[in-house]
GROMACS .gro file of C-alpha atoms in nm:
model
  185
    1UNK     CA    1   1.961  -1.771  22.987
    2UNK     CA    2   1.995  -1.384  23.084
    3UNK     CA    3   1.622  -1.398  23.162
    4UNK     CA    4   1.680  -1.700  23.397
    5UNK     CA    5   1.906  -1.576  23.600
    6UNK     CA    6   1.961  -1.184  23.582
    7UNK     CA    7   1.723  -0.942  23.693
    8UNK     CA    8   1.549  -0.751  23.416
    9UNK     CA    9   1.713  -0.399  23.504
   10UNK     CA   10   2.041  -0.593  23.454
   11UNK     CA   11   2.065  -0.692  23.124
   12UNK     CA   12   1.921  -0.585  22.851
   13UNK     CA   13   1.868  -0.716  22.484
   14UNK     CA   14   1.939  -0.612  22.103
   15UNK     CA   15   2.098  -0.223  22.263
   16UNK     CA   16   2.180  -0.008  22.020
   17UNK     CA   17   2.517   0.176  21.998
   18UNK     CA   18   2.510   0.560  21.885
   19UNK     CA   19   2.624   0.423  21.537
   20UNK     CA   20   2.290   0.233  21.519
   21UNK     CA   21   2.442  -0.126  21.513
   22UNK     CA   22   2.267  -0.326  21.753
   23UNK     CA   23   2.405  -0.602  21.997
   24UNK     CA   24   2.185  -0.898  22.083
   25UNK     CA   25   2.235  -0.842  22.449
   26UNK     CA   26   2.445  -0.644  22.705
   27UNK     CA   27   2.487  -0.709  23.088
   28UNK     CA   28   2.520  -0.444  23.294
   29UNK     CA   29   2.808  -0.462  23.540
   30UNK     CA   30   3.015  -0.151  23.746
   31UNK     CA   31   3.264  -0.193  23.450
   32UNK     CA   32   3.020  -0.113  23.193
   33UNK     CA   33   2.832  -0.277  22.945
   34UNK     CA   34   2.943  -0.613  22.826
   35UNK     CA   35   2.798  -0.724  22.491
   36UNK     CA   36   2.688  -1.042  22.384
   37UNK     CA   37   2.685  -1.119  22.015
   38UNK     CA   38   2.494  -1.440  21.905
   39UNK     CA   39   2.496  -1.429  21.585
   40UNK     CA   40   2.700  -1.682  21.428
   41UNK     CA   41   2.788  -1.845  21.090
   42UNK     CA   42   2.716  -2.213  21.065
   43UNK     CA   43   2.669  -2.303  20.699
   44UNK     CA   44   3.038  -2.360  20.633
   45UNK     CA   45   3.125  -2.532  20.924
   46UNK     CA   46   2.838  -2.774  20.825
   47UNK     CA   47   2.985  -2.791  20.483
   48UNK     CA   48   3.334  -2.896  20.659
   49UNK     CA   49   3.111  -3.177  20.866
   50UNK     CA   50   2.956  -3.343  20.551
   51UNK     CA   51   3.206  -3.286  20.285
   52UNK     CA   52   3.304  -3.617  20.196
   53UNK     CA   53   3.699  -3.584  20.028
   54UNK     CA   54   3.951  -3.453  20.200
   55UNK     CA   55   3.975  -3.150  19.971
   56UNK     CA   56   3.641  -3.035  20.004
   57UNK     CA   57   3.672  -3.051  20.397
   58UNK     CA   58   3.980  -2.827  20.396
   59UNK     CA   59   3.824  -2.592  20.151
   60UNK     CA   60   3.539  -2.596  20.385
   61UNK     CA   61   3.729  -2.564  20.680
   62UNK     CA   62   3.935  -2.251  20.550
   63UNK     CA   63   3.591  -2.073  20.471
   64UNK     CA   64   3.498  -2.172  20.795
   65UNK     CA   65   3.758  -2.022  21.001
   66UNK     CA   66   3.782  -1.717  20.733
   67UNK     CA   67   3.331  -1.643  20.849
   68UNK     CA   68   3.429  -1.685  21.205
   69UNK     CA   69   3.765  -1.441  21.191
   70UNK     CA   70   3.520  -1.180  21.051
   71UNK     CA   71   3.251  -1.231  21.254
   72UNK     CA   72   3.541  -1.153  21.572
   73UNK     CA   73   3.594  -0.884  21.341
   74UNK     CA   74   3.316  -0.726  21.328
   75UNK     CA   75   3.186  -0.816  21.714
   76UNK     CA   76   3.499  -0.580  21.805
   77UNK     CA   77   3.502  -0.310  21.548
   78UNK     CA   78   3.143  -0.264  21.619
   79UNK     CA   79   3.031  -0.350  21.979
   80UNK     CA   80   3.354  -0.307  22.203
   81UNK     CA   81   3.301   0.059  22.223
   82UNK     CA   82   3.482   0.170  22.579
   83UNK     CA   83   3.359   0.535  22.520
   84UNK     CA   84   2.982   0.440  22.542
   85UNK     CA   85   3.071   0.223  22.825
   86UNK     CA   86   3.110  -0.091  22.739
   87UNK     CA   87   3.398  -0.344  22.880
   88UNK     CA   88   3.691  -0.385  22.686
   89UNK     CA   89   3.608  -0.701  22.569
   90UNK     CA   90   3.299  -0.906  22.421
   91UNK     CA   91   3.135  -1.232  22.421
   92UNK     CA   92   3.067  -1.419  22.100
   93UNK     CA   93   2.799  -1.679  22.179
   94UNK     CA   94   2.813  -1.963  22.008
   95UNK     CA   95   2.488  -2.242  21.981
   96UNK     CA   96   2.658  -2.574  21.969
   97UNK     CA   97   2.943  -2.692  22.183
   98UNK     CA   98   3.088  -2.881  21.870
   99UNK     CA   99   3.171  -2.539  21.681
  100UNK     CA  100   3.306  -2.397  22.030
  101UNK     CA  101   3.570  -2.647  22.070
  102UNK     CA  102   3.638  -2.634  21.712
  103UNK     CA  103   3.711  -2.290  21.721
  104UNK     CA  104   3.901  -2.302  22.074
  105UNK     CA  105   4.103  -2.614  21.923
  106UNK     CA  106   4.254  -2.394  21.613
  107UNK     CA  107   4.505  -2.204  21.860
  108UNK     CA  108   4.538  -1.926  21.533
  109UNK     CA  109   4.192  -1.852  21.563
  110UNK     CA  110   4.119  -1.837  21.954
  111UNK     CA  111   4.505  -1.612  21.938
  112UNK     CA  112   4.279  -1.397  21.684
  113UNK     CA  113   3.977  -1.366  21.883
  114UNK     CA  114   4.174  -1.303  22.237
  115UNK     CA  115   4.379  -1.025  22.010
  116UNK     CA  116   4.063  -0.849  21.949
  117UNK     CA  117   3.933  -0.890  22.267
  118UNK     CA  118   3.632  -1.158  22.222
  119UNK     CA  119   3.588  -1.482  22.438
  120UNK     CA  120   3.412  -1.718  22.240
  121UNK     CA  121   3.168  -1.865  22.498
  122UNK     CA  122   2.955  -2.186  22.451
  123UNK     CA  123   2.595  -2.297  22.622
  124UNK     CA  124   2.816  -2.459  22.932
  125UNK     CA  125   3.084  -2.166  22.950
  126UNK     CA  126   2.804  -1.916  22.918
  127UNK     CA  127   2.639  -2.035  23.189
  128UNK     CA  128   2.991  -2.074  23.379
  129UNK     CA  129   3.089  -1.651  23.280
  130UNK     CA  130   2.697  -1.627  23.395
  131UNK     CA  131   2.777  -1.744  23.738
  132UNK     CA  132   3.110  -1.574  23.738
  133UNK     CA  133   2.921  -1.229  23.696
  134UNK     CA  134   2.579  -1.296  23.941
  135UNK     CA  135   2.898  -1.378  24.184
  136UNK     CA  136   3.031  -1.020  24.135
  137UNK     CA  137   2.658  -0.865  24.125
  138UNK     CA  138   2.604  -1.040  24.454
  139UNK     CA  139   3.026  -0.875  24.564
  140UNK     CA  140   2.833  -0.519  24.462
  141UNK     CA  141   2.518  -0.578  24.667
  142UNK     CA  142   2.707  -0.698  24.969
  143UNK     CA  143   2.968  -0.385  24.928
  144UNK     CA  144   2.642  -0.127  24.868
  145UNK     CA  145   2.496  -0.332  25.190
  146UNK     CA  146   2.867  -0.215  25.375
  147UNK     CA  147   2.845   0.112  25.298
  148UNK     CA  148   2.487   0.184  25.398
  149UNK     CA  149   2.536  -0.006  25.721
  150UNK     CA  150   2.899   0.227  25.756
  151UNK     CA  151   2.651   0.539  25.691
  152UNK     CA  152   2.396   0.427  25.988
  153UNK     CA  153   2.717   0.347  26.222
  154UNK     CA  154   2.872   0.683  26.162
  155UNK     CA  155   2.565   0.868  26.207
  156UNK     CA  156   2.444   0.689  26.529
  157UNK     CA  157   2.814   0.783  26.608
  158UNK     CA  158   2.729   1.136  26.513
  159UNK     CA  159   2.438   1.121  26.756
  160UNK     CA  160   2.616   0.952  27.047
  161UNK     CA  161   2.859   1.264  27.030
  162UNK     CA  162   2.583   1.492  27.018
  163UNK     CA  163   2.419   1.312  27.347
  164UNK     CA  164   2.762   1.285  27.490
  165UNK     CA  165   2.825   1.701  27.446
  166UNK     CA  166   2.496   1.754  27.621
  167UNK     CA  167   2.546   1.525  27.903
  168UNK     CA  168   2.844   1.707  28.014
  169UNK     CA  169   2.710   2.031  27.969
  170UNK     CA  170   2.463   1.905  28.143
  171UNK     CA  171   2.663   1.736  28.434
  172UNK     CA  172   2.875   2.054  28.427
  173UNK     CA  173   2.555   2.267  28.496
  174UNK     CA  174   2.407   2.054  28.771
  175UNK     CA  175   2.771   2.070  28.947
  176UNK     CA  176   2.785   2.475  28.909
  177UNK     CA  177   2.433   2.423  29.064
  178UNK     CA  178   2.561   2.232  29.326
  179UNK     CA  179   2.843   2.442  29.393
  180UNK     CA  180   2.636   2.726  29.397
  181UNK     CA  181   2.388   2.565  29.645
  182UNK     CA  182   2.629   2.723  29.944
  183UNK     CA  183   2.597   3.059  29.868
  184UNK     CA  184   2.193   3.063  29.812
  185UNK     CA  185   2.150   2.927  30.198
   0.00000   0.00000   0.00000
C-alpha cells in the first residue's frame, strides 16, 4: 500500500533503530517518523475461531488477547522512540479485518493499546490513516509552495525599492539639472 500511494523518498521499509530492532516500515512526516509494525500473531486467534466447547474458546481467547497485549508491548517499548524521531505513537497493522474488530471490540485491550500509544489499524483504516497523511503531505507542499512564492514577492519587493530609490535620485538629478539650466545661459 505505501508503494501505491507514497513517494519512495517518503516512506521507507524494515528501518532500523540504533538498538538494531527493525520496523517493517516508517512514513516520513514533519513530525517524525511513524512506524508501522505488521507483524502479528494469528495462531491463537484461529484456535479461538475453531475451538469447538466453550472452554477451549475462552482459553483460546485469553491467549489471544494475552499475544496481542505483548505484541502492543513490544511495538512501543521498541519502535516509539521520540529521541530518534519518531511520532509518539505507532501503527500496528493488522491483515484481516475480522481480528481488527475483534481487538477494537474488547474495550480492555484497545484501552491497552491507546495507553501505550498504538492504533491498531486494519486494510480499510490503513488506507483511511493513508489518506489522512498524503492529505497533510499535500498541507506541506502547498505551505513550502507559500513560502517560496512569499520569498519571490518580497524580493521583487526588494527590487521595486531599489528601482524606486533610483528613480528619485534620478528625478531629483534631472530637476537640479533643470534648475541649473538658468544659470548656464
Amino acid at each position: 500500500m505505501l508503494k501505491q500511494y507514497f513517494p519512495t523518498a517518503s516512506y521507507r521499509l524494515q528501518y532500523a533503530f540504533e538498538s538494531g530492532e527493525k520496523v517493517d516500515a516508517v512514513i516520513k512526516t514533519a513530525s517524525g517518523y511513524i512506524p508501522i509494525d505488521s507483524k502479528f500473531p494469528m495462531e491463537n486467534y484461529r484456535a479461538q475461531v475453531q475451538a469447538t466447547t466453550d472452554v477451549d474458546q475462552e482459553i483460546a481467547r485469553r491467549q489471544f488477547v494475552k499475544d496481542v497485549k505483548k505484541h502492543i508491548s513490544d511495538i512501543s517499548k521498541k519502535y516509539i522512540l521520540p529521541d530518534q524521531k519518531t511520532t509518539d505513537y505507532a501503527l500496528m497493522y493488522i491483515p484481516s479485518e475480522s481480528i481488527f474488530y475483534e481487538i477494537i471490540r474488547d474495550s480492555d485491550l484497545y484501552d491497552y493499546a491507546t495507553r501505550l500509544r498504538v492504533l491498531p489499524v486494519s486494510p480499510m483504516s490503513f488506507y483511511a490513516y493513508i489518506q489522512a497523511i498524503l492529505m497533510s503531505y499535500e498541507g506541506q507542499r502547498i505551505q513550502e509552495q507559500a513560502k517560496h512564492i512569499i520569498q519571490i514577492i518580497q524580493s521583487i519587493k526588494s527590487d521595486y525599492e531599489k528601482v524606486d530609490d533610483s528613480m528619485q535620485t534620478m528625478g531629483r538629478h534631472i530637476t537640479n539639472a533643470y534648475n541649473q539650466m538658468p544659470n548656464v545661459i
